[in-house]
Every structure is written in structure tokens, then in C-alpha cells.
């Protein structure tokens, strides 16, 4: 993983053409140069040259970014804007530390082996005291004006039973221990399922449906029990050591049992498992071949179902059958993994579904890069265009492939009064 000092040449590749301004969601809302990739690179360049101190304003500017990757995708010079912005965030955390609450959450709460299960189980029991039911798909609204959870934000309820505690998942832990390698006879495809925090703590039903679809697609499933957070939240906030520790723990949890594939229903987790782990662990010569072998097996669930298992058109009737459906491309699936065709094939061949593209399906939902925590109002302004796109497409349901996008879209549709549901691709199968 390159430091800011090592990225100086990369920063100098920016010729200040401004192409990135036209597609940047934060620049579109704020309209200030520092909100664009070009502006951020200029600030980071001055800071790295010692011409600009590390100030609150500098840190605020480098946080005003969803890490959506649109600038990088459209840059004629191929500048690694994401690498530079995340290195600048890591540098800021190294020099200034993280706010105590954020550091505590990253280091302890997001690790299921530590405080997470206990703390979140407790929180799931008391959430009714702080939050009240909303009519929107069982989302919760704060009863009080509180930081982070206030401001009319529609919060996803914590699951009563976390995915990794469900009998379906636990049965597959035991299978993992009993079966050291592929079975004899006909070769079955062995697939390990990675849940991620969104599925585990907020949407266990997406995990259960994923297992059900994969089973119907004919694979032998395992859920490694020692899996933990993918590290992307910590990495996005600049906490590289915590992200690295999480990557290593996951590598160890998944590499033993000889899987053909490792799959996930979370676009962000898939991007982390495929790419971030290589960046975090690949500098170590002992870990490099292990992480290469691990990452090469990772497939998003839509990619696995379409390209490896031929599951197109084989889904069953669901409660979305008969509805008009549109699709939101998660940045971490579309740009980070290059997966656009596969979810669309699954949706347009789902039983009884009318598929209609919305305007800017690949526009960022506003959640990424920690923006919905660091600047909720800005993140919701970015979601506005998405909500309008869903409304104008006349969709009953907007489908996506990332629990994070689902949370943000539900909140945005609620805020902007768009009467549509939000679902995961597996809900159609
Ligand atoms: S598109 Fe690339 S080269 Fe042009 S200003 Fe943006 S980052 Fe610099
Ligand atoms: S990553 Fe996205 S939000 Fe951040 S500067 Fe680039 S285009 Fe803008």
C-alpha cells in the first residue's frame, strides 16, 4: 500500500484538465473546486510539498468524497485518484489520530471476535427506546435529535438474530469442519460464503436468500465461522492498520478448506476481498502468494451465478414478480469490479419482472467513503438524483447488489417521497 510520499509522481500526472469535475458527485452538489478530484489533488500536492499545513479545512476537503471512482474511470491520464485520496486520509489519521468514537468502532465493534456481537445484540434489544418504527420497509427513525442517527435519517434496524448466528449459517460452519476438501464422485463446486457486516448485522434475510439461491444453483456451501469485517470502513476512514488486521484474519479463515470460489452478496466486501486485501497484505513476501490465491477465487454472487453456474432464468416466483424493477449500479461492483452485465441478466430474466433502466444507473448513491457519517447532508443531496431517477423510471422496486446502497437508497427514497421499495438482486431469484 503506497504512502502519500510514494505517490508524488502519481499526483504530478494530473494535468488539471478538469474532466473529473463533470462526473464528480460531490462537485455536482457543492460546486466548489476543492470538492472535485482536481481540487483535492491540488490540495494534497501542496500539503505533500510542505506548502500547506494539515488543518481542519484540509482534512474536511479530503473527506468530501464518496470514493466512487468516477474521476479515476474518466481521467484521460489514468491518475489513481482513489489511491491518492485514501493515502491522504491514512496520512491524516497517522498524524492526528482518529476521533475516539470512530477508532473504538473500527478497532473493536467491527470485529465479531471481539465486542461486536455482545454490543450489537444489546443495541438490537434497546433500539426501540431511541428509535421508532417508520412505515418505510421497517426502517427506524430517531425519537430524538442526536448526532449520526438524528436529522430525519431512516436507519436500518439491527437484526434480531445476526446472520452468522442463524441455524442456516451455523449448519454450514459444521460442514466446513467436517469436510477437509472436495468430495469423491462427481465434482461439486465448493463455495465459501462471505457475509460482511451489512448482511450479518442488518440484513440476515439477504444472507439466507443468497444461501438458498446458491444451493438451488447446485453448489456445496460452507460458511467459515471465523470471518470478520472486510476492513473497508476502517480503510476508507484512513485506519490502515485496523483494515490490515481484518484482512489477515479473513485470509486465515478462508484459505484452509480448498474452496473453488469465495462469494459475497455485498459489492463493497467483494471489492475489498478482490483488491483491497492485495494492497493491504501484498507487500509481505510470505503473504503475497496466499492473498493472490485467495483473491483470485472471489466472485460477486451475481458474477458467480451468471458466469460460473449458468443460473440465468432459473429463479422462482417471488413477491417482486409482476413488478417494474430498475437497477442501481453500486460503485464497488460497477467501477471497482467491472460487473454491469451480470446483475442485469439476472434481473431481466427473473420471473414476471419488467426491467426498466433508470437515468444514471451508475451514479453514486452517496454512501461511500464514510460520507454518510462525516457529512450526512451532502451524502443525502447526492442520493437526491438517484431517488429522482427511480421515480422517473416509474419503478416499483429499485434493485441493487450492496447492503450499503440498500440502506442509503431506502433513506433517500423516504426523504424525497419516492414510493418504491429497495431490494437485493437475490430477492428476485
Ligand atoms: S481528469 Fe485526471 S488529469 Fe484531469 S484534472 Fe482530473 S485527475 Fe487531473
Ligand atoms: S472518487 Fe467520486 S466523489 Fe471522490 S473526487 Fe472522485 S468522482 Fe468525486
CSV table of C-alpha atoms and ligand atoms in Angstrom, one decimal:
chain,number,residue,atom,x,y,z
A,1,UNK,CA,0.0,0.0,0.0
A,2,UNK,CA,1.6,3.2,-1.1
A,3,UNK,CA,2.1,6.2,1.2
A,4,UNK,CA,1.5,9.8,0.2
A,5,UNK,CA,5.2,10.3,-0.2
A,6,UNK,CA,5.4,7.4,-2.6
A,7,UNK,CA,2.5,8.8,-4.6
A,8,UNK,CA,4.1,12.1,-5.5
A,9,UNK,CA,4.8,11.1,-9.1
A,10,UNK,CA,1.2,9.9,-9.4
A,11,UNK,CA,-0.1,13.2,-8.2
A,12,UNK,CA,2.1,15.0,-10.8
A,13,UNK,CA,0.4,13.0,-13.6
A,14,UNK,CA,-2.7,15.2,-13.1
A,15,UNK,CA,-2.6,17.8,-16.0
A,16,UNK,CA,-5.5,19.8,-14.4
A,17,UNK,CA,-7.8,19.2,-17.4
A,18,UNK,CA,-10.9,19.2,-15.3
A,19,UNK,CA,-12.6,16.2,-16.9
A,20,UNK,CA,-13.2,14.8,-13.5
A,21,UNK,CA,-15.3,17.7,-12.5
A,22,UNK,CA,-18.1,16.8,-14.9
A,23,UNK,CA,-18.7,13.4,-13.3
A,24,UNK,CA,-17.9,14.0,-9.6
A,25,UNK,CA,-21.0,13.7,-7.4
A,26,UNK,CA,-19.6,15.9,-4.6
A,27,UNK,CA,-18.6,18.6,-7.0
A,28,UNK,CA,-22.0,18.5,-8.7
A,29,UNK,CA,-23.6,19.2,-5.3
A,30,UNK,CA,-21.1,21.6,-3.8
A,31,UNK,CA,-19.8,23.3,-6.9
A,32,UNK,CA,-16.5,24.2,-5.2
A,33,UNK,CA,-13.2,23.3,-6.8
A,34,UNK,CA,-11.9,21.5,-3.6
A,35,UNK,CA,-14.9,19.1,-3.9
A,36,UNK,CA,-13.6,17.7,-7.2
A,37,UNK,CA,-10.7,15.3,-7.7
A,38,UNK,CA,-8.7,18.0,-9.4
A,39,UNK,CA,-9.1,20.3,-6.4
A,40,UNK,CA,-8.3,17.6,-3.9
A,41,UNK,CA,-5.2,16.6,-5.8
A,42,UNK,CA,-4.0,20.2,-5.9
A,43,UNK,CA,-4.5,20.5,-2.1
A,44,UNK,CA,-2.8,17.2,-1.5
A,45,UNK,CA,0.1,18.2,-3.8
A,46,UNK,CA,0.6,21.4,-1.8
A,47,UNK,CA,0.4,19.6,1.5
A,48,UNK,CA,2.9,16.9,0.4
A,49,UNK,CA,5.3,19.7,-0.8
A,50,UNK,CA,5.1,21.3,2.7
A,51,UNK,CA,3.3,24.4,1.3
A,52,UNK,CA,0.1,23.7,3.2
A,53,UNK,CA,-0.3,22.7,6.8
A,54,UNK,CA,-2.5,19.9,8.0
A,55,UNK,CA,-5.5,21.9,9.0
A,56,UNK,CA,-9.2,21.1,9.8
A,57,UNK,CA,-10.1,22.5,6.4
A,58,UNK,CA,-7.6,20.3,4.6
A,59,UNK,CA,-8.9,17.2,6.4
A,60,UNK,CA,-12.5,18.2,5.7
A,61,UNK,CA,-11.8,18.6,2.0
A,62,UNK,CA,-10.2,15.2,1.7
A,63,UNK,CA,-13.2,13.6,3.4
A,64,UNK,CA,-15.6,15.3,1.0
A,65,UNK,CA,-15.5,12.3,-1.3
A,66,UNK,CA,-17.5,9.1,-1.7
A,67,UNK,CA,-14.5,7.2,-3.2
A,68,UNK,CA,-16.9,6.3,-6.0
A,69,UNK,CA,-14.0,6.1,-8.6
A,70,UNK,CA,-15.9,8.0,-11.3
A,71,UNK,CA,-13.0,10.5,-11.6
A,72,UNK,CA,-10.4,7.7,-12.0
A,73,UNK,CA,-12.5,5.9,-14.6
A,74,UNK,CA,-12.8,9.1,-16.7
A,75,UNK,CA,-9.3,10.6,-16.2
A,76,UNK,CA,-7.5,10.7,-19.6
A,77,UNK,CA,-4.2,10.4,-17.8
A,78,UNK,CA,-5.2,7.4,-15.6
A,79,UNK,CA,-4.4,9.2,-12.3
A,80,UNK,CA,-5.0,6.9,-9.3
A,81,UNK,CA,-7.2,9.5,-7.6
A,82,UNK,CA,-8.6,6.9,-5.1
A,83,UNK,CA,-5.2,5.7,-4.2
A,84,UNK,CA,-4.1,9.3,-3.6
A,85,UNK,CA,-7.2,10.4,-1.6
A,86,UNK,CA,-7.1,7.3,0.6
A,87,UNK,CA,-3.3,7.7,1.2
A,88,UNK,CA,-4.0,11.3,2.2
A,89,UNK,CA,-6.7,10.1,4.7
A,90,UNK,CA,-4.3,7.5,6.1
A,91,UNK,CA,-1.6,10.2,6.5
A,92,UNK,CA,-4.0,12.4,8.3
A,93,UNK,CA,-5.0,9.6,10.7
A,94,UNK,CA,-1.4,8.7,11.3
A,95,UNK,CA,-0.5,12.3,12.2
A,96,UNK,CA,-3.7,13.3,14.0
A,97,UNK,CA,-5.2,10.0,15.2
A,98,UNK,CA,-8.9,9.3,14.7
A,99,UNK,CA,-11.8,10.6,16.8
A,100,UNK,CA,-12.0,8.3,19.8
A,101,UNK,CA,-15.5,7.0,19.0
A,102,UNK,CA,-14.6,6.2,15.4
A,103,UNK,CA,-11.4,4.5,16.5
A,104,UNK,CA,-13.3,2.4,19.1
A,105,UNK,CA,-15.9,1.3,16.5
A,106,UNK,CA,-13.3,0.4,13.9
A,107,UNK,CA,-11.0,-1.5,16.3
A,108,UNK,CA,-13.4,-3.3,18.4
A,109,UNK,CA,-17.0,-3.1,17.3
A,110,UNK,CA,-16.5,-4.2,13.7
A,111,UNK,CA,-14.6,-7.3,14.8
A,112,UNK,CA,-17.1,-10.1,15.5
A,113,UNK,CA,-14.4,-11.9,17.5
A,114,UNK,CA,-14.3,-9.0,20.0
A,115,UNK,CA,-17.1,-6.8,21.3
A,116,UNK,CA,-19.3,-6.6,18.2
A,117,UNK,CA,-21.8,-9.4,18.9
A,118,UNK,CA,-22.3,-8.5,22.5
A,119,UNK,CA,-22.6,-4.8,21.9
A,120,UNK,CA,-24.9,-5.1,18.9
A,121,UNK,CA,-27.1,-7.7,20.5
A,122,UNK,CA,-27.6,-5.3,23.4
A,123,UNK,CA,-28.2,-2.5,20.9
A,124,UNK,CA,-30.7,-4.5,18.9
A,125,UNK,CA,-32.7,-5.0,22.2
A,126,UNK,CA,-32.7,-1.4,23.2
A,127,UNK,CA,-33.1,0.2,19.7
A,128,UNK,CA,-36.8,0.7,20.3
A,129,UNK,CA,-36.0,3.1,23.1
A,130,UNK,CA,-34.1,5.5,20.9
A,131,UNK,CA,-35.8,4.7,17.6
A,132,UNK,CA,-39.3,4.4,16.4
A,133,UNK,CA,-40.8,2.3,13.6
A,134,UNK,CA,-41.3,4.1,10.3
A,135,UNK,CA,-43.8,2.9,7.7
A,136,UNK,CA,-40.9,2.6,5.2
A,137,UNK,CA,-39.9,-1.1,4.9
A,138,UNK,CA,-39.4,-1.3,8.7
A,139,UNK,CA,-36.8,1.4,8.8
A,140,UNK,CA,-36.3,3.2,12.1
A,141,UNK,CA,-36.4,7.0,12.8
A,142,UNK,CA,-34.7,8.6,15.8
A,143,UNK,CA,-37.1,9.7,18.5
A,144,UNK,CA,-34.6,12.4,19.5
A,145,UNK,CA,-32.3,14.9,17.7
A,146,UNK,CA,-29.0,13.0,18.1
A,147,UNK,CA,-25.7,13.2,16.1
A,148,UNK,CA,-25.3,10.5,13.4
A,149,UNK,CA,-28.7,8.9,14.0
A,150,UNK,CA,-30.8,12.1,14.0
A,151,UNK,CA,-31.7,14.5,11.3
A,152,UNK,CA,-34.7,12.5,10.0
A,153,UNK,CA,-32.3,9.7,8.9
A,154,UNK,CA,-34.1,6.4,8.2
A,155,UNK,CA,-32.0,3.8,10.0
A,156,UNK,CA,-31.9,0.1,9.2
A,157,UNK,CA,-33.0,-1.9,12.2
A,158,UNK,CA,-30.4,-4.2,13.7
A,159,UNK,CA,-31.4,-7.8,13.1
A,160,UNK,CA,-32.9,-9.7,16.0
A,161,UNK,CA,-30.7,-12.6,15.1
A,162,UNK,CA,-27.5,-11.9,13.2
A,163,UNK,CA,-26.8,-13.9,10.1
A,164,UNK,CA,-23.8,-15.8,11.5
A,165,UNK,CA,-26.0,-16.8,14.5
A,166,UNK,CA,-28.8,-18.3,12.3
A,167,UNK,CA,-29.2,-22.1,12.2
A,168,UNK,CA,-28.8,-22.0,8.3
A,169,UNK,CA,-25.3,-20.4,8.6
A,170,UNK,CA,-24.3,-22.4,11.7
A,171,UNK,CA,-25.1,-25.7,9.9
A,172,UNK,CA,-22.6,-24.7,7.3
A,173,UNK,CA,-19.9,-23.9,9.9
A,174,UNK,CA,-20.1,-27.6,11.0
A,175,UNK,CA,-19.9,-28.7,7.4
A,176,UNK,CA,-16.8,-26.7,6.9
A,177,UNK,CA,-15.1,-28.5,9.8
A,178,UNK,CA,-16.3,-32.0,8.7
A,179,UNK,CA,-15.2,-31.7,5.1
A,180,UNK,CA,-11.5,-31.2,4.6
A,181,UNK,CA,-11.7,-31.0,0.8
A,182,UNK,CA,-13.7,-31.8,-2.3
A,183,UNK,CA,-15.9,-34.9,-2.0
A,184,UNK,CA,-15.4,-38.0,-4.1
A,185,UNK,CA,-17.5,-38.9,-7.1
A,186,UNK,CA,-19.0,-36.2,-9.3
A,187,UNK,CA,-17.1,-32.9,-8.8
A,188,UNK,CA,-19.2,-30.4,-7.0
A,189,UNK,CA,-18.4,-26.7,-6.9
A,190,UNK,CA,-17.3,-25.8,-3.4
A,191,UNK,CA,-18.3,-22.3,-2.5
A,192,UNK,CA,-17.5,-20.3,0.7
A,193,UNK,CA,-19.9,-17.6,1.6
A,194,UNK,CA,-18.7,-14.3,3.0
A,195,UNK,CA,-21.4,-12.3,4.7
A,196,UNK,CA,-19.9,-9.0,5.6
A,197,UNK,CA,-21.2,-6.6,8.3
A,198,UNK,CA,-24.3,-5.4,6.3
A,199,UNK,CA,-25.6,-8.9,5.8
A,200,UNK,CA,-24.6,-10.1,9.2
A,201,UNK,CA,-25.9,-7.4,11.4
A,202,UNK,CA,-28.6,-5.6,9.3
A,203,UNK,CA,-29.9,-7.9,6.5
A,204,UNK,CA,-29.6,-11.6,7.5
A,205,UNK,CA,-32.5,-12.3,5.2
A,206,UNK,CA,-30.2,-11.4,2.2
A,207,UNK,CA,-27.7,-13.9,3.6
A,208,UNK,CA,-30.4,-16.6,3.9
A,209,UNK,CA,-31.7,-15.9,0.3
A,210,UNK,CA,-28.1,-16.0,-1.0
A,211,UNK,CA,-27.5,-19.4,0.5
A,212,UNK,CA,-30.9,-20.6,-0.8
A,213,UNK,CA,-30.2,-19.4,-4.4
A,214,UNK,CA,-26.6,-20.9,-4.3
A,215,UNK,CA,-28.0,-24.2,-3.1
A,216,UNK,CA,-30.5,-24.3,-5.9
A,217,UNK,CA,-27.7,-23.5,-8.3
A,218,UNK,CA,-26.1,-26.8,-7.2
A,219,UNK,CA,-23.1,-25.8,-5.2
A,220,UNK,CA,-21.6,-27.3,-2.0
A,221,UNK,CA,-21.7,-24.4,0.5
A,222,UNK,CA,-19.6,-23.5,3.5
A,223,UNK,CA,-19.8,-20.5,5.8
A,224,UNK,CA,-16.4,-20.1,7.5
A,225,UNK,CA,-17.2,-19.1,11.1
A,226,UNK,CA,-14.1,-17.1,11.8
A,227,UNK,CA,-14.8,-14.5,9.1
A,228,UNK,CA,-14.8,-10.8,10.2
A,229,UNK,CA,-15.4,-7.3,8.8
A,230,UNK,CA,-13.7,-6.8,5.4
A,231,UNK,CA,-11.9,-3.8,6.7
A,232,UNK,CA,-13.3,-1.3,4.1
A,233,UNK,CA,-14.9,1.0,6.7
A,234,UNK,CA,-11.6,1.3,8.6
A,235,UNK,CA,-9.6,1.8,5.3
A,236,UNK,CA,-12.0,4.4,4.0
A,237,UNK,CA,-11.6,6.4,7.2
A,238,UNK,CA,-7.8,6.2,7.0
A,239,UNK,CA,-7.2,3.5,9.6
A,240,UNK,CA,-4.9,1.2,7.6
A,241,UNK,CA,-3.5,-0.9,10.5
A,242,UNK,CA,-7.0,-2.0,11.6
A,243,UNK,CA,-8.0,-2.8,7.9
A,244,UNK,CA,-4.9,-4.8,7.5
A,245,UNK,CA,-5.5,-6.9,10.7
A,246,UNK,CA,-9.1,-7.6,9.5
A,247,UNK,CA,-7.8,-8.7,6.0
A,248,UNK,CA,-5.3,-11.1,7.6
A,249,UNK,CA,-8.0,-12.6,9.8
A,250,UNK,CA,-10.2,-13.2,6.9
A,251,UNK,CA,-7.4,-14.7,4.8
A,252,UNK,CA,-6.7,-17.2,7.6
A,253,UNK,CA,-10.5,-18.0,8.0
A,254,UNK,CA,-11.0,-18.8,4.3
A,255,UNK,CA,-7.8,-20.3,2.9
A,256,UNK,CA,-7.7,-23.7,4.7
A,257,UNK,CA,-10.6,-25.6,3.2
A,258,UNK,CA,-9.9,-25.7,-0.6
A,259,UNK,CA,-12.8,-23.7,-2.0
A,260,UNK,CA,-13.3,-23.3,-5.7
A,261,UNK,CA,-14.9,-19.9,-5.1
A,262,UNK,CA,-15.5,-17.4,-2.3
A,263,UNK,CA,-18.7,-15.4,-2.9
A,264,UNK,CA,-20.5,-12.5,-1.3
A,265,UNK,CA,-23.7,-10.5,-1.7
A,266,UNK,CA,-22.0,-7.3,-0.9
A,267,UNK,CA,-20.3,-5.2,-3.6
A,268,UNK,CA,-18.1,-3.4,-1.2
A,269,UNK,CA,-16.9,-6.6,0.5
A,270,UNK,CA,-16.3,-8.2,-2.9
A,271,UNK,CA,-14.1,-5.2,-3.9
A,272,UNK,CA,-12.2,-5.5,-0.6
A,273,UNK,CA,-11.7,-9.2,-0.9
A,274,UNK,CA,-10.6,-9.0,-4.5
A,275,UNK,CA,-8.5,-5.8,-4.5
A,276,UNK,CA,-8.0,-4.2,-1.1
A,277,UNK,CA,-6.6,-7.3,0.6
A,278,UNK,CA,-3.9,-7.4,-2.2
A,279,UNK,CA,-3.0,-3.8,-1.4
A,280,UNK,CA,-3.0,-4.3,2.4
A,281,UNK,CA,-1.2,-7.7,2.5
A,282,UNK,CA,0.6,-8.0,-0.8
A,283,UNK,CA,3.8,-6.1,0.3
A,284,UNK,CA,4.7,-9.0,2.6
A,285,UNK,CA,6.6,-11.7,0.5
A,286,UNK,CA,5.2,-14.5,2.7
A,287,UNK,CA,1.6,-13.3,2.4
A,288,UNK,CA,1.7,-12.3,-1.2
A,289,UNK,CA,1.1,-15.7,-2.8
A,290,UNK,CA,-1.5,-16.6,-0.2
A,291,UNK,CA,-3.5,-13.4,-0.8
A,292,UNK,CA,-3.2,-13.7,-4.6
A,293,UNK,CA,-4.7,-17.3,-4.4
A,294,UNK,CA,-7.4,-16.1,-2.0
A,295,UNK,CA,-8.4,-13.0,-4.1
A,296,UNK,CA,-8.4,-15.0,-7.4
A,297,UNK,CA,-11.3,-17.1,-6.0
A,298,UNK,CA,-13.5,-14.2,-5.1
A,299,UNK,CA,-16.7,-13.6,-7.1
A,300,UNK,CA,-19.7,-11.4,-6.5
A,301,UNK,CA,-22.8,-13.5,-6.2
A,302,UNK,CA,-24.2,-12.2,-9.5
A,303,UNK,CA,-20.9,-12.9,-11.2
A,304,UNK,CA,-20.8,-16.5,-9.8
A,305,UNK,CA,-24.5,-17.2,-10.6
A,306,UNK,CA,-24.2,-16.0,-14.2
A,307,UNK,CA,-20.7,-16.8,-15.4
A,308,UNK,CA,-19.8,-20.0,-13.4
A,309,UNK,CA,-23.2,-21.5,-12.5
A,310,UNK,CA,-25.4,-20.6,-15.5
A,311,UNK,CA,-28.3,-19.6,-13.2
A,312,UNK,CA,-29.9,-17.1,-15.6
A,313,UNK,CA,-33.7,-17.5,-15.9
A,314,UNK,CA,-33.7,-20.3,-13.3
A,315,UNK,CA,-35.1,-18.3,-10.4
A,316,UNK,CA,-38.5,-18.9,-8.9
A,317,UNK,CA,-41.6,-16.7,-8.5
A,318,UNK,CA,-41.1,-14.1,-5.7
A,319,UNK,CA,-43.1,-11.3,-4.2
A,320,UNK,CA,-41.4,-9.0,-6.7
A,321,UNK,CA,-42.9,-10.9,-9.7
A,322,UNK,CA,-45.3,-8.7,-11.6
A,323,UNK,CA,-43.5,-5.5,-10.6
A,324,UNK,CA,-41.5,-2.9,-12.6
A,325,UNK,CA,-37.9,-3.1,-11.5
A,326,UNK,CA,-34.9,-0.8,-12.1
A,327,UNK,CA,-31.3,-1.3,-11.1
A,328,UNK,CA,-28.8,0.8,-9.2
A,329,UNK,CA,-25.1,0.0,-10.0
A,330,UNK,CA,-23.1,0.0,-6.8
A,331,UNK,CA,-19.8,1.8,-7.5
A,332,UNK,CA,-17.9,-1.1,-5.9
A,333,UNK,CA,-19.5,-3.5,-8.3
A,334,UNK,CA,-19.7,-1.5,-11.5
A,335,UNK,CA,-16.4,0.5,-11.4
A,336,UNK,CA,-14.3,-1.4,-8.9
A,337,UNK,CA,-15.1,-4.9,-10.3
A,338,UNK,CA,-16.4,-4.1,-13.8
A,339,UNK,CA,-19.6,-6.0,-13.2
A,340,UNK,CA,-22.6,-4.5,-15.0
A,341,UNK,CA,-24.0,-7.2,-17.3
A,342,UNK,CA,-24.4,-10.0,-14.8
A,343,UNK,CA,-27.0,-8.4,-12.4
A,344,UNK,CA,-28.9,-7.1,-15.4
A,345,UNK,CA,-29.1,-10.6,-16.9
A,346,UNK,CA,-30.4,-12.0,-13.7
A,347,UNK,CA,-33.0,-9.2,-13.3
A,348,UNK,CA,-34.3,-9.1,-16.9
A,349,UNK,CA,-34.7,-12.9,-16.8
A,350,UNK,CA,-36.3,-13.0,-13.3
A,351,UNK,CA,-39.8,-14.5,-13.3
A,352,UNK,CA,-42.5,-11.9,-14.1
A,353,UNK,CA,-40.3,-8.9,-13.7
A,354,UNK,CA,-40.4,-5.9,-16.1
A,355,UNK,CA,-37.0,-4.3,-16.2
A,356,UNK,CA,-36.5,-0.6,-16.9
A,357,UNK,CA,-33.2,1.2,-16.7
A,358,UNK,CA,-33.2,4.5,-14.8
A,359,UNK,CA,-31.2,7.6,-15.7
A,360,UNK,CA,-27.6,7.5,-14.4
A,361,UNK,CA,-27.9,3.9,-13.1
A,362,UNK,CA,-24.1,4.0,-12.3
A,363,UNK,CA,-24.3,7.4,-10.4
A,364,UNK,CA,-23.0,7.0,-6.8
A,365,UNK,CA,-25.8,6.6,-4.2
A,366,UNK,CA,-23.9,8.9,-1.8
A,367,UNK,CA,-23.0,6.5,0.9
A,368,UNK,CA,-19.4,5.6,0.1
A,369,UNK,CA,-16.1,6.8,1.6
A,370,UNK,CA,-17.7,7.3,5.0
A,371,UNK,CA,-19.5,10.3,3.7
A,372,UNK,CA,-22.9,9.4,5.2
A,373,UNK,CA,-21.2,9.6,8.6
A,374,UNK,CA,-18.9,12.5,8.1
A,375,UNK,CA,-21.3,14.7,6.1
A,376,UNK,CA,-24.8,13.3,6.1
A,377,UNK,CA,-26.5,16.2,4.4
A,378,UNK,CA,-24.0,16.1,1.4
A,379,UNK,CA,-24.4,12.4,1.1
A,380,UNK,CA,-28.2,12.8,1.0
A,381,UNK,CA,-28.0,15.5,-1.6
A,382,UNK,CA,-26.1,13.0,-3.8
A,383,UNK,CA,-28.9,10.5,-3.2
A,384,UNK,CA,-31.5,13.0,-4.4
A,385,UNK,CA,-30.6,12.4,-8.1
A,386,UNK,CA,-30.8,8.7,-7.5
A,387,UNK,CA,-34.3,9.0,-5.9
A,388,UNK,CA,-35.5,11.2,-8.9
A,389,UNK,CA,-34.1,8.6,-11.3
A,390,UNK,CA,-36.1,5.8,-9.6
A,391,UNK,CA,-39.3,8.0,-9.6
A,392,UNK,CA,-38.9,9.0,-13.3
A,393,UNK,CA,-38.4,5.3,-14.3
A,394,UNK,CA,-41.8,4.5,-12.8
A,395,UNK,CA,-40.2,1.6,-10.9
A,396,UNK,CA,-42.0,-0.2,-8.1
A,397,UNK,CA,-38.7,-1.6,-6.9
A,398,UNK,CA,-35.1,-0.5,-7.2
A,399,UNK,CA,-32.7,-3.4,-7.0
A,400,UNK,CA,-29.1,-3.3,-6.2
A,401,UNK,CA,-26.3,-5.7,-5.1
A,402,UNK,CA,-24.9,-4.0,-2.0
A,403,UNK,CA,-26.3,-3.7,1.5
A,404,UNK,CA,-24.8,-0.3,2.0
A,405,UNK,CA,-26.5,1.0,-1.1
A,406,UNK,CA,-29.8,-0.5,0.1
A,407,UNK,CA,-29.5,1.4,3.4
A,408,UNK,CA,-28.8,4.7,1.6
A,409,UNK,CA,-31.4,4.2,-1.1
A,410,UNK,CA,-34.2,3.4,1.5
A,411,UNK,CA,-33.2,6.5,3.4
A,412,UNK,CA,-33.1,8.7,0.2
A,413,UNK,CA,-36.4,7.4,-1.2
A,414,UNK,CA,-38.0,8.1,2.2
A,415,UNK,CA,-36.6,11.6,2.4
A,416,UNK,CA,-37.6,12.6,-1.2
A,417,UNK,CA,-41.0,10.9,-1.0
A,418,UNK,CA,-40.5,8.3,-3.7
A,419,UNK,CA,-42.9,5.4,-3.4
A,420,UNK,CA,-40.6,2.5,-4.3
A,421,UNK,CA,-39.1,-0.4,-2.5
A,422,UNK,CA,-35.4,-1.3,-2.4
A,423,UNK,CA,-34.3,-4.9,-2.8
A,424,UNK,CA,-31.2,-7.0,-3.4
A,425,UNK,CA,-30.8,-9.0,-6.7
A,426,UNK,CA,-31.1,-12.3,-4.8
A,427,UNK,CA,-34.7,-11.2,-3.7
A,428,UNK,CA,-35.8,-11.7,-7.4
A,429,UNK,CA,-34.4,-15.2,-7.7
B,1,LIG,S1,-9.3,14.2,-15.1
B,1,LIG,FE1,-7.4,13.4,-14.3
B,1,LIG,S2,-5.8,14.7,-15.2
B,1,LIG,FE2,-7.8,15.8,-15.5
B,1,LIG,S3,-7.9,17.1,-13.7
B,1,LIG,FE3,-9.0,15.2,-13.1
B,1,LIG,S4,-7.4,14.0,-12.1
B,1,LIG,FE4,-6.3,15.6,-13.2
B,2,LIG,S1,-14.0,9.5,-6.1
B,2,LIG,FE1,-16.0,10.2,-6.7
B,2,LIG,S2,-16.6,11.7,-5.2
B,2,LIG,FE2,-14.4,11.4,-4.9
B,2,LIG,S3,-13.4,13.0,-6.1
B,2,LIG,FE3,-13.6,11.2,-7.5
B,2,LIG,S4,-15.6,11.4,-8.6
B,2,LIG,FE4,-15.6,12.9,-6.8
